Short mmCIF file of N, CA and C and ligand atoms in Angstrom, two decimals:
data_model
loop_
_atom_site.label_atom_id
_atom_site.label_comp_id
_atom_site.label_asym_id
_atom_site.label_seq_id
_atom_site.Cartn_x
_atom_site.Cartn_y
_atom_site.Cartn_z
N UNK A 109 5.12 -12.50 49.10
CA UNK A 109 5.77 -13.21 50.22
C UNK A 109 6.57 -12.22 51.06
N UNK A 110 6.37 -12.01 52.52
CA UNK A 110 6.51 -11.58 52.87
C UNK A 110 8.77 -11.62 53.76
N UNK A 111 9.59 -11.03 53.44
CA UNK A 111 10.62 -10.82 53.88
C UNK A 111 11.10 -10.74 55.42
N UNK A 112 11.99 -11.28 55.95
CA UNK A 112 12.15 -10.98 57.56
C UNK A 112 13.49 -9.83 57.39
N UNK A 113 13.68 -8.98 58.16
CA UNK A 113 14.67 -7.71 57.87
C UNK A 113 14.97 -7.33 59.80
N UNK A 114 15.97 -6.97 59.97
CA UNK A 114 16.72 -6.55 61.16
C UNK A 114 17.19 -5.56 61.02
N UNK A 115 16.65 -4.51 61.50
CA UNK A 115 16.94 -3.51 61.26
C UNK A 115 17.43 -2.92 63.05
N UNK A 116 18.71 -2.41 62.77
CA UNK A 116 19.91 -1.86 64.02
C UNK A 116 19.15 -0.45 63.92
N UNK A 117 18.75 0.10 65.36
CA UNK A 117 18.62 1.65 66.01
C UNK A 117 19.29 2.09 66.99
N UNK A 118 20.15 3.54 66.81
CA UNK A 118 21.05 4.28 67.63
C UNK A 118 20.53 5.37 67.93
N UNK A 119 20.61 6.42 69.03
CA UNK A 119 20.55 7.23 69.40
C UNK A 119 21.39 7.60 70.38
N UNK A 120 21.72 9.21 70.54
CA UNK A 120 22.59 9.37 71.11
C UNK A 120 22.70 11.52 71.29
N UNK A 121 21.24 11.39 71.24
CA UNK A 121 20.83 12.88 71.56
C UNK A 121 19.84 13.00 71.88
N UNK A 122 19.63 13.40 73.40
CA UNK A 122 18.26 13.25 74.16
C UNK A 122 17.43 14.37 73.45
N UNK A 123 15.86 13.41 73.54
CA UNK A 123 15.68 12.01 74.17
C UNK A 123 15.84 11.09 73.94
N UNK A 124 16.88 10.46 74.43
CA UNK A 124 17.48 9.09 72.95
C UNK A 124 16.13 8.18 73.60
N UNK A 125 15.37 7.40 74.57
CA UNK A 125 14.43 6.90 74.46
C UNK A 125 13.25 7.42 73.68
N UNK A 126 12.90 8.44 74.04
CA UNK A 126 12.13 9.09 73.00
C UNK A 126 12.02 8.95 71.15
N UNK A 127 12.95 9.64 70.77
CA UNK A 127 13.43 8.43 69.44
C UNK A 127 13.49 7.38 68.73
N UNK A 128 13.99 6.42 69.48
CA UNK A 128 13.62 5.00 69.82
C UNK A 128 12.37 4.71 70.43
N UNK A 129 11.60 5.11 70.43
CA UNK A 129 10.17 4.94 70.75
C UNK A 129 9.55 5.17 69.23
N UNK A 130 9.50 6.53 69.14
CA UNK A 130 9.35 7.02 68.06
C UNK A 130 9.49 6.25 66.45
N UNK A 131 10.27 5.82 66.72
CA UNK A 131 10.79 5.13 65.47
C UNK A 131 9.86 3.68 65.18
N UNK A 132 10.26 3.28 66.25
CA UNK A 132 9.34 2.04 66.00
C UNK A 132 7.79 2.66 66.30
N UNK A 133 7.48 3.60 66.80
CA UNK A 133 5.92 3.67 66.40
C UNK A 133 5.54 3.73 64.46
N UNK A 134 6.59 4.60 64.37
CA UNK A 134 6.76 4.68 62.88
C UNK A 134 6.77 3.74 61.92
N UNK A 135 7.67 2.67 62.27
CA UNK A 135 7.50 1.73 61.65
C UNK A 135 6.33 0.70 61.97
N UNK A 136 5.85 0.63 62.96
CA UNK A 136 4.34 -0.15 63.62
C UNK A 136 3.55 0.21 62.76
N UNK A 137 3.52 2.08 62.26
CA UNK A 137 2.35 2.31 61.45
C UNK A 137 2.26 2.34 60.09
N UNK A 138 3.62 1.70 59.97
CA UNK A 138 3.37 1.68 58.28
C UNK A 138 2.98 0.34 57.98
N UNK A 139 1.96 0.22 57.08
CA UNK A 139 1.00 -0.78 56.73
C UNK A 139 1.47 -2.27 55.98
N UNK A 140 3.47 -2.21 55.48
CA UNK A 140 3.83 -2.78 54.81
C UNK A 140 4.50 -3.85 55.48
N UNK A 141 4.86 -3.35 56.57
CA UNK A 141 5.31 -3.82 57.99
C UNK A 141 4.82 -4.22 58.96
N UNK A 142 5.41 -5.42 59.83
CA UNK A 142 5.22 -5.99 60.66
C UNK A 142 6.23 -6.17 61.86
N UNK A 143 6.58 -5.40 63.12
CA UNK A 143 7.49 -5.48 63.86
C UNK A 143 7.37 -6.50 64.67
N UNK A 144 8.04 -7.74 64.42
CA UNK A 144 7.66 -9.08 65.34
C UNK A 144 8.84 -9.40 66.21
N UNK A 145 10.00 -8.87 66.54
CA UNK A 145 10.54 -8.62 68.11
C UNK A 145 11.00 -7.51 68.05
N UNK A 146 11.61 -7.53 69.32
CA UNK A 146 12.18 -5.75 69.53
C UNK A 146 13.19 -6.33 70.96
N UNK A 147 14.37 -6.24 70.72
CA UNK A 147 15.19 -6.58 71.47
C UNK A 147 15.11 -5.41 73.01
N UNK A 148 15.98 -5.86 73.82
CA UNK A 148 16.07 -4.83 75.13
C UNK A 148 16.85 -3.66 74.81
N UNK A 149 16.79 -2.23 75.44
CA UNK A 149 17.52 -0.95 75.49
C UNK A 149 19.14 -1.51 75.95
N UNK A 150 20.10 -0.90 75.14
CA UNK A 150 21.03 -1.09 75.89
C UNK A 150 22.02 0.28 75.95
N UNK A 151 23.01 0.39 76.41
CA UNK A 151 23.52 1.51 76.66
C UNK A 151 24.74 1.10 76.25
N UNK A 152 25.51 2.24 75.15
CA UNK A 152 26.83 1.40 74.59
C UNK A 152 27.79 2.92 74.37
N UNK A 153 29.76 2.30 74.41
CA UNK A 153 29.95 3.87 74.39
C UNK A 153 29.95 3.96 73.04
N UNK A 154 30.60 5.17 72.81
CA UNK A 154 30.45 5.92 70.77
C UNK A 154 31.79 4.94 70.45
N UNK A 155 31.98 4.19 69.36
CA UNK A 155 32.74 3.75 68.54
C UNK A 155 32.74 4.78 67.14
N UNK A 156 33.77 4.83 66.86
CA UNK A 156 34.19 5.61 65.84
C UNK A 156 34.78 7.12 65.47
N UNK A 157 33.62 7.88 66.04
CA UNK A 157 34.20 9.04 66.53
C UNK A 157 33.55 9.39 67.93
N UNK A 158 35.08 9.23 68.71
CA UNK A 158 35.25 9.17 70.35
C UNK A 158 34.54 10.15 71.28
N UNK A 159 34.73 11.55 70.44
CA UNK A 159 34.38 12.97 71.41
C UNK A 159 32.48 13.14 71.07
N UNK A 160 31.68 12.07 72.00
CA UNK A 160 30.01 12.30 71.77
C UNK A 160 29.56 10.86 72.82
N UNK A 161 28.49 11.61 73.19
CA UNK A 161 28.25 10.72 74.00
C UNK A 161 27.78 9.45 74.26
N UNK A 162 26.94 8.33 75.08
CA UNK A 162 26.60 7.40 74.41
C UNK A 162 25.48 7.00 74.27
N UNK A 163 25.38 6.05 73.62
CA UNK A 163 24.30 5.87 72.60
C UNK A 163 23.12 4.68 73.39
N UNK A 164 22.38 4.91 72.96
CA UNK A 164 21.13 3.38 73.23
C UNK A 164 20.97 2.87 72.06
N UNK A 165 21.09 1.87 72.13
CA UNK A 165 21.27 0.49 70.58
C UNK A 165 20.07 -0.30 71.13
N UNK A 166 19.64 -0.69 69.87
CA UNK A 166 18.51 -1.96 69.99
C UNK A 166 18.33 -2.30 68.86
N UNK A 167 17.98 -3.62 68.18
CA UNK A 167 17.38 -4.33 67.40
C UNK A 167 16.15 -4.77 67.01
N UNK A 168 15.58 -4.58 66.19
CA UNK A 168 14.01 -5.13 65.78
C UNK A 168 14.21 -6.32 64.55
N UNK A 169 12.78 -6.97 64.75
CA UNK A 169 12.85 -7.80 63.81
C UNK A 169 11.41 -7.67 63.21
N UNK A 170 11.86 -7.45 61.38
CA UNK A 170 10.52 -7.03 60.96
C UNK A 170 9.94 -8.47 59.97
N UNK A 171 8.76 -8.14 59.41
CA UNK A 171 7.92 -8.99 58.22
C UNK A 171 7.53 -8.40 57.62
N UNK A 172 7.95 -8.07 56.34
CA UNK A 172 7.68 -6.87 55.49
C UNK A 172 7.57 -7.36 53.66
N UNK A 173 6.50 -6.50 52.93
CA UNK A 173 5.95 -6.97 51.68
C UNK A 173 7.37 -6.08 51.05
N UNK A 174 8.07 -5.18 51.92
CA UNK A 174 8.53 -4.33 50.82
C UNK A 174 10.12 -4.95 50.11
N UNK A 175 10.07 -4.11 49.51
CA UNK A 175 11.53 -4.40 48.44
C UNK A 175 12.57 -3.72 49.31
N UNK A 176 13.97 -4.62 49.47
CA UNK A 176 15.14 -3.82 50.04
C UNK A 176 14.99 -2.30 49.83
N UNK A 177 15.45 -1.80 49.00
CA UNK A 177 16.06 -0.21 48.35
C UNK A 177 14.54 0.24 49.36
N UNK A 178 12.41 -0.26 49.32
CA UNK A 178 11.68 0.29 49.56
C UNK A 178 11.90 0.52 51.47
N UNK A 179 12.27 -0.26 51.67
CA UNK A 179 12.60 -0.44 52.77
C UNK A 179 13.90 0.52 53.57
N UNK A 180 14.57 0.54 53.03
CA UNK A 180 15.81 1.71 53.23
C UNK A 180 15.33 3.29 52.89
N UNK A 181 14.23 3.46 52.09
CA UNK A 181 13.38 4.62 51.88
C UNK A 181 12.90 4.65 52.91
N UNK A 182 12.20 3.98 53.86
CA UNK A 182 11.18 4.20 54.89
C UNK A 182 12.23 4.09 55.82
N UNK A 183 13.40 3.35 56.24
CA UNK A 183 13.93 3.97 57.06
C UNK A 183 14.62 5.23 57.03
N UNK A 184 14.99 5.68 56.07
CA UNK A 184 15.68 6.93 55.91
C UNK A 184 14.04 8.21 55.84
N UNK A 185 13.22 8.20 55.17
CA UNK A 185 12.24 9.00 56.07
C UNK A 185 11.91 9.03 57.63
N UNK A 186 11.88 8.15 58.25
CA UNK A 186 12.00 8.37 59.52
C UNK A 186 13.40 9.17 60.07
N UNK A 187 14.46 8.67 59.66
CA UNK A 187 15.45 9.22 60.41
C UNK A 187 15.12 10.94 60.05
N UNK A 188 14.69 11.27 58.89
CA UNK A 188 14.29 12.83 58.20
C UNK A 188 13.26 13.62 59.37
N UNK A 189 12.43 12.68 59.28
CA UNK A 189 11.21 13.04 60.23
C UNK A 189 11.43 13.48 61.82
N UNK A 190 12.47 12.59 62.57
CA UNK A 190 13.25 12.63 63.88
C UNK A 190 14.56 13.48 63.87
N UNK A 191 14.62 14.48 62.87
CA UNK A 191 15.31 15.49 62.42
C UNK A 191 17.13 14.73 62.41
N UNK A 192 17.37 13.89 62.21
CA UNK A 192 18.77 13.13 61.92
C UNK A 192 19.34 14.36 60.71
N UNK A 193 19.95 14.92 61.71
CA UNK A 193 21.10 15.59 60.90
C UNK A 193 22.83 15.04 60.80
N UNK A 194 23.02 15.20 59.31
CA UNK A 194 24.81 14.21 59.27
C UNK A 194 25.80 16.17 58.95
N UNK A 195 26.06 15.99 59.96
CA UNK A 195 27.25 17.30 59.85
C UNK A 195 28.28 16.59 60.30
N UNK A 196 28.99 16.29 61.30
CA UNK A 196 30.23 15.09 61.58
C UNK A 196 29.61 13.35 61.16
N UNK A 197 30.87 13.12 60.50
CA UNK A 197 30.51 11.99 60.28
C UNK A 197 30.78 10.91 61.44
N UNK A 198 29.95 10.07 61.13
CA UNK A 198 30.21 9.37 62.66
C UNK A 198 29.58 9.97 63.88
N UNK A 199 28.79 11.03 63.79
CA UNK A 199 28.86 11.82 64.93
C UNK A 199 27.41 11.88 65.70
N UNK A 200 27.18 12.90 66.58
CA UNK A 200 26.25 12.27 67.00
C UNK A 200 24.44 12.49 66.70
N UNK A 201 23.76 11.48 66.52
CA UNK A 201 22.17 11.62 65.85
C UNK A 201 21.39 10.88 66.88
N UNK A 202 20.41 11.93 66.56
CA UNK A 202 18.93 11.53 67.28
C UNK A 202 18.54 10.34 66.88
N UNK A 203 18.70 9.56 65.66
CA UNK A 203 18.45 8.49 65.54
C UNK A 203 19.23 7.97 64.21
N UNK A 204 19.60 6.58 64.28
CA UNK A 204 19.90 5.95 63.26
C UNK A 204 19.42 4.65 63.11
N UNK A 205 18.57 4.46 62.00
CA UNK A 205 18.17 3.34 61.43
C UNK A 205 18.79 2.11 60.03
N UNK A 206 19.52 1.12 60.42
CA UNK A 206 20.33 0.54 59.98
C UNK A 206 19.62 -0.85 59.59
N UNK A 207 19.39 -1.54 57.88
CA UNK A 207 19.05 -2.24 57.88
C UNK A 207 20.39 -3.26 57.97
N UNK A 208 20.00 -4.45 59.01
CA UNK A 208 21.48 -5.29 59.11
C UNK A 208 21.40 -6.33 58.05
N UNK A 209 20.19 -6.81 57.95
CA UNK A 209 20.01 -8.21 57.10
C UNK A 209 18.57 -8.00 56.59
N UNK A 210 18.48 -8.51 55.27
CA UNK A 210 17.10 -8.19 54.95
C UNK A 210 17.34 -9.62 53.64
N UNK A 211 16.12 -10.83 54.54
CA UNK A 211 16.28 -12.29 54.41
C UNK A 211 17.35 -12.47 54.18
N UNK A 212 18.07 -13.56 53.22
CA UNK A 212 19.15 -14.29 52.98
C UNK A 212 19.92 -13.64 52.05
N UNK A 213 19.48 -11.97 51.81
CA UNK A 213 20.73 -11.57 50.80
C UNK A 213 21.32 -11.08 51.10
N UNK A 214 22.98 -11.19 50.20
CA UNK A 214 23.99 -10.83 50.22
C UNK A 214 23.88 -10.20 48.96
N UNK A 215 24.11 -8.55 48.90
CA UNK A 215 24.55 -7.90 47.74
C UNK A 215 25.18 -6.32 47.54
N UNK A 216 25.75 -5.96 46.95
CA UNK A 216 26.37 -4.61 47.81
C UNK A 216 25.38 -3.88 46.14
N UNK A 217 24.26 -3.16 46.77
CA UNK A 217 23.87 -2.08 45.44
C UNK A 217 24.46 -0.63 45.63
N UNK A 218 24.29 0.37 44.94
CA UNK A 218 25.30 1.59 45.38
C UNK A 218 24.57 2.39 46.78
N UNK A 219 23.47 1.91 46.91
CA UNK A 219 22.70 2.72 48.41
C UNK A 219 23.07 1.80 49.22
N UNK A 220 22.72 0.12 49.67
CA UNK A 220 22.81 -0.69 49.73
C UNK A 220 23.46 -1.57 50.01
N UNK A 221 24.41 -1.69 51.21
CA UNK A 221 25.05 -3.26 51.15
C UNK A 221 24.73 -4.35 52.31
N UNK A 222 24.32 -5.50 51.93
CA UNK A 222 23.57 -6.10 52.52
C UNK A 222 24.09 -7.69 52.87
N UNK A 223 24.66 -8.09 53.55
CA UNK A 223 24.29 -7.74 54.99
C UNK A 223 25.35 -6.91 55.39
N UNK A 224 24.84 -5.89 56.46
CA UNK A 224 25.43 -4.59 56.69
C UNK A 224 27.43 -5.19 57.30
N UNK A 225 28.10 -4.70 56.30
CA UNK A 225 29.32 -4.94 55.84
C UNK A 225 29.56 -5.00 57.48
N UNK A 226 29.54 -4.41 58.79
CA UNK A 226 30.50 -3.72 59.60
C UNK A 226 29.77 -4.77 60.75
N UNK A 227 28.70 -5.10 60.80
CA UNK A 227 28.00 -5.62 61.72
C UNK A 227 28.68 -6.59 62.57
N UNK A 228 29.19 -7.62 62.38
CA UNK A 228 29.91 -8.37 63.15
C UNK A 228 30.98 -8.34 63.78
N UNK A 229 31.42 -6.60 63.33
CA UNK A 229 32.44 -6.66 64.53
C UNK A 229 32.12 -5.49 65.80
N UNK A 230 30.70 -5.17 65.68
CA UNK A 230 30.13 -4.36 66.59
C UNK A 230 29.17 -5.00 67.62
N UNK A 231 29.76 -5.00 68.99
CA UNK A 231 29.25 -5.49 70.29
C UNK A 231 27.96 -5.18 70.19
N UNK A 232 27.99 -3.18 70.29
CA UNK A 232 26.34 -2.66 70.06
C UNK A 232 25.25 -3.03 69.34
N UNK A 233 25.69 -3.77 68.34
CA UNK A 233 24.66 -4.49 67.35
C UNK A 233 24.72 -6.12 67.91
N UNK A 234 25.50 -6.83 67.88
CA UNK A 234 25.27 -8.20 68.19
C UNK A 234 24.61 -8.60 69.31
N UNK A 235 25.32 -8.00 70.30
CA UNK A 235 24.54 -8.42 71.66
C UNK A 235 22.87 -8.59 71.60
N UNK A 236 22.11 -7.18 71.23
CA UNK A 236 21.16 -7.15 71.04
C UNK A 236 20.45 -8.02 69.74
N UNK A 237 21.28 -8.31 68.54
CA UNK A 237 20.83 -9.30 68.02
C UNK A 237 20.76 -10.39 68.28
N UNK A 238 21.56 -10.75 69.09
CA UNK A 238 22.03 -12.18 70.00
C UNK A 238 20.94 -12.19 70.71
N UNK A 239 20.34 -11.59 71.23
CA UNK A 239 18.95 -11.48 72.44
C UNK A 239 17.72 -11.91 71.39
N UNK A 240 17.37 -11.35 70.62
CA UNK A 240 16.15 -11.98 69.70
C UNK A 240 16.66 -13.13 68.51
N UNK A 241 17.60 -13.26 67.77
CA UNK A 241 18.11 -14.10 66.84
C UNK A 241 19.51 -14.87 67.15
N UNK A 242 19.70 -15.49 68.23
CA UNK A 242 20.41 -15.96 68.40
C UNK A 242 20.79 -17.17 67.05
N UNK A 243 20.00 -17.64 66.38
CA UNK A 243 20.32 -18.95 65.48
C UNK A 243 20.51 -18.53 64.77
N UNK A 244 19.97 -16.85 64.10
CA UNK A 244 20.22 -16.78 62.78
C UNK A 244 21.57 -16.15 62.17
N UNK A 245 21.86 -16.76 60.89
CA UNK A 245 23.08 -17.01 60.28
C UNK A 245 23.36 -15.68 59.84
N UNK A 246 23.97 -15.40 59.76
CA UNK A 246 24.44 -14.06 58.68
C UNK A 246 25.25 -14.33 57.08
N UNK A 247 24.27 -13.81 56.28
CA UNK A 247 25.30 -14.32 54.77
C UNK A 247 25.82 -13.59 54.88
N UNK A 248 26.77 -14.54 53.89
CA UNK A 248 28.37 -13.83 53.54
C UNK A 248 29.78 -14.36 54.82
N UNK A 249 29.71 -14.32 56.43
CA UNK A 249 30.20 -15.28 57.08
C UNK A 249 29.76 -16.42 57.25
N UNK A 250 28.57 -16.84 57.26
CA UNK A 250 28.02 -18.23 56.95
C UNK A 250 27.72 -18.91 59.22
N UNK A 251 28.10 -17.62 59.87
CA UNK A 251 28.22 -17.51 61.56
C UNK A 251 27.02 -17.36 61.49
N UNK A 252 26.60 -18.02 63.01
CA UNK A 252 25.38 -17.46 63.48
C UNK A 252 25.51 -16.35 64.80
N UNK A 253 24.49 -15.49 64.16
CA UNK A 253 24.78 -14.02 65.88
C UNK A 253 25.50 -14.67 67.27
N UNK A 254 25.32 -15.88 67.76
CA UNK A 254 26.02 -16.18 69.19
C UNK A 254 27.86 -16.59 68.40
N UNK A 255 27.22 -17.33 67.42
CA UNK A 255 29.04 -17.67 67.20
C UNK A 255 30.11 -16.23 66.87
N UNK A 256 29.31 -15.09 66.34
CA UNK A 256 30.02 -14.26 65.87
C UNK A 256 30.00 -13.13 67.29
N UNK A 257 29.38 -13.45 68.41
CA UNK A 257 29.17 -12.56 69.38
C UNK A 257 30.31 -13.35 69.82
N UNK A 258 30.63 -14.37 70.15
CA UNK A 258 31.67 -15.33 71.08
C UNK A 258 33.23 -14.95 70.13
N UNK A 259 33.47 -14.42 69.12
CA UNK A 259 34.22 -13.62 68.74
C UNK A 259 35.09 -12.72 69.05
N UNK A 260 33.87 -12.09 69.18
CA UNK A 260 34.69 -10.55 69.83
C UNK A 260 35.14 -10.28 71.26
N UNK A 261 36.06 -9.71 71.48
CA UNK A 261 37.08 -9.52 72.49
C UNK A 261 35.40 -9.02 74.12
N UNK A 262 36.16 -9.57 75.06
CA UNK A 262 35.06 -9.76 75.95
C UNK A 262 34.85 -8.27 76.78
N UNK A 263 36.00 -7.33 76.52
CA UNK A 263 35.98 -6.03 76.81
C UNK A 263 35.12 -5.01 76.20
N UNK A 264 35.27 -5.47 74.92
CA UNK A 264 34.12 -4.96 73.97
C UNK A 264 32.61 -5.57 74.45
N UNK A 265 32.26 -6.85 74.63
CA UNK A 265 30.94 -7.17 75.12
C UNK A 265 30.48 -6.61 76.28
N UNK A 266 31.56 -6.45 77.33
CA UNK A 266 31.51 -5.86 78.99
C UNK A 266 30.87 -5.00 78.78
N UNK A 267 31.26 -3.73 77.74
CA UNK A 267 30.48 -2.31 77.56
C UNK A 267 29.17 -2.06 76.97
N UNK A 268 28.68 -2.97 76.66
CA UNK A 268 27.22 -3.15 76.32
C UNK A 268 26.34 -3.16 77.49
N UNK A 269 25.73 -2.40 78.18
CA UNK A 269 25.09 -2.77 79.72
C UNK A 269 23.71 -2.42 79.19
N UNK A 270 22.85 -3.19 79.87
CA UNK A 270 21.22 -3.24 80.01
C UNK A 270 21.14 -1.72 80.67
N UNK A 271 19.81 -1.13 79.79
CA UNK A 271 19.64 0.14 80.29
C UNK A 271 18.00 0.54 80.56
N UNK A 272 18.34 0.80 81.91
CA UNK A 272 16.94 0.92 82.47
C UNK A 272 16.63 2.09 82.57
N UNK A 273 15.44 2.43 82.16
CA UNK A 273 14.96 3.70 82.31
C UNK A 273 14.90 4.64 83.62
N UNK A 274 15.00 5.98 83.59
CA UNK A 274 14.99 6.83 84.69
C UNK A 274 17.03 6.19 85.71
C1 X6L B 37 38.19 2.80 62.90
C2 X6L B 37 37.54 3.80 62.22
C3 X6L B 37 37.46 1.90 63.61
C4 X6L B 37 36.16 3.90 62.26
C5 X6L B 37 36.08 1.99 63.66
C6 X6L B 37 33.21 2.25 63.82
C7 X6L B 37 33.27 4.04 62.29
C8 X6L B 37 31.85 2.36 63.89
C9 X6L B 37 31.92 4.16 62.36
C10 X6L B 37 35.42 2.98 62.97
C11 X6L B 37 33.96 3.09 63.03
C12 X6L B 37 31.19 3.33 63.15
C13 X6L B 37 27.11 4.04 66.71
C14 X6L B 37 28.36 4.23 67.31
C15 X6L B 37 28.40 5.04 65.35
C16 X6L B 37 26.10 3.38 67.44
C17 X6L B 37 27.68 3.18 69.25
C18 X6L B 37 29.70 3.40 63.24
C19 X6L B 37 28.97 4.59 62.75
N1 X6L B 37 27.16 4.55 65.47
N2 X6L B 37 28.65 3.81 68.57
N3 X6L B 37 29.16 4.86 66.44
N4 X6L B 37 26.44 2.96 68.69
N5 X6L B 37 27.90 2.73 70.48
O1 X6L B 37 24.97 3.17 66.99
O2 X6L B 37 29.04 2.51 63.72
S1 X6L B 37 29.02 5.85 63.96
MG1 MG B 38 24.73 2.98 62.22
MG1 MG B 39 23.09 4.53 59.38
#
């Protein structure tokens, strides 16, 4: 039976479209997977550590045979493959692949915590989840993506802008 999983992508070292292209070709071609939306590009600034530039965020929504932990393997080979190097933490990468929710569990394993602990209080992630999954709930707050987007402070949403290419 096949799993639904949301998996959050950042970039923030050109070609950050490139990357984000990349990535999801990556995941298109792995055979275990099924990428059934892909939210819009958006353009967001760096939260966390301030001095780097900003980032393009987007959301996918997958259908996948694999097992959590197998699944966090294949995203973390890609990020390997798109040369994601961690020297500052927080800092800035060619790509980051973030599983947010993967179906209805809630569980923190030591690689692993699911649903991604930080998610709901990040504009860069909701908005764009809000665009393809607006209904769906998040365990553990028991909110759905619009109720937990209507949350957060509207200064924080302002900085999320649609990003068009060229
Ligand atoms: C205090 C201390 C408050 C740390 C917040 C927030 C740390 C977010 C890390 C934090 C804190 C993060 C992206 C990003 C990062 C991204 C944008 C992180 C990990 N990833 N900013 N910053 N997009 N816009 O994908 O999310 S670093
Ligand atoms: Mg991240
Ligand atoms: Mg990450």
């Amino acid at each position: 039976m096949d799993k639904l999983a949301y998996i959050g992508l950042g970039s923030n070292i050109e070609l950050r479209k490139q990357y984000l292209d990349d990535a999801i070709e990556q995941l298109k071609a792995h055979e275990a997977i099924k990428v059934t939306k892909i939210s819009s590009i958006y353009e967001t600034p760096p939260v966390g550590y301030l001095e780097q530039g900003p980032f393009l965020n987007m959301v996918l929504e997958l259908e996948t045979s694999l097992k959590n932990i197998e699944l966090l393997k294949v995203c973390q080979a890609i990020e390997r493959s798109l040369d994601r190097k961690r020297t500052i933490e927080n800092g800035p990468r060619t790509i980051d692949l973030d599983i947010l929710m993967y179906n209805h569990e809630y569980r923190e394993l030591e690689e692993l915590i699911l649903p991604h602990p930080r998610m709901k209080e990040r504009a860069f992630v909701l908005v764009p989840l809000n665009e393809i999954a607006p209904e769906r709930v998040m365990p553990t707050s028991g909110k759905t993506m619009e109720e937990l987007l209507l949350d957060l402070p509207a200064k924080e949403k302002d900085a999320i802008v649609l990003w068009k290419e060229g």
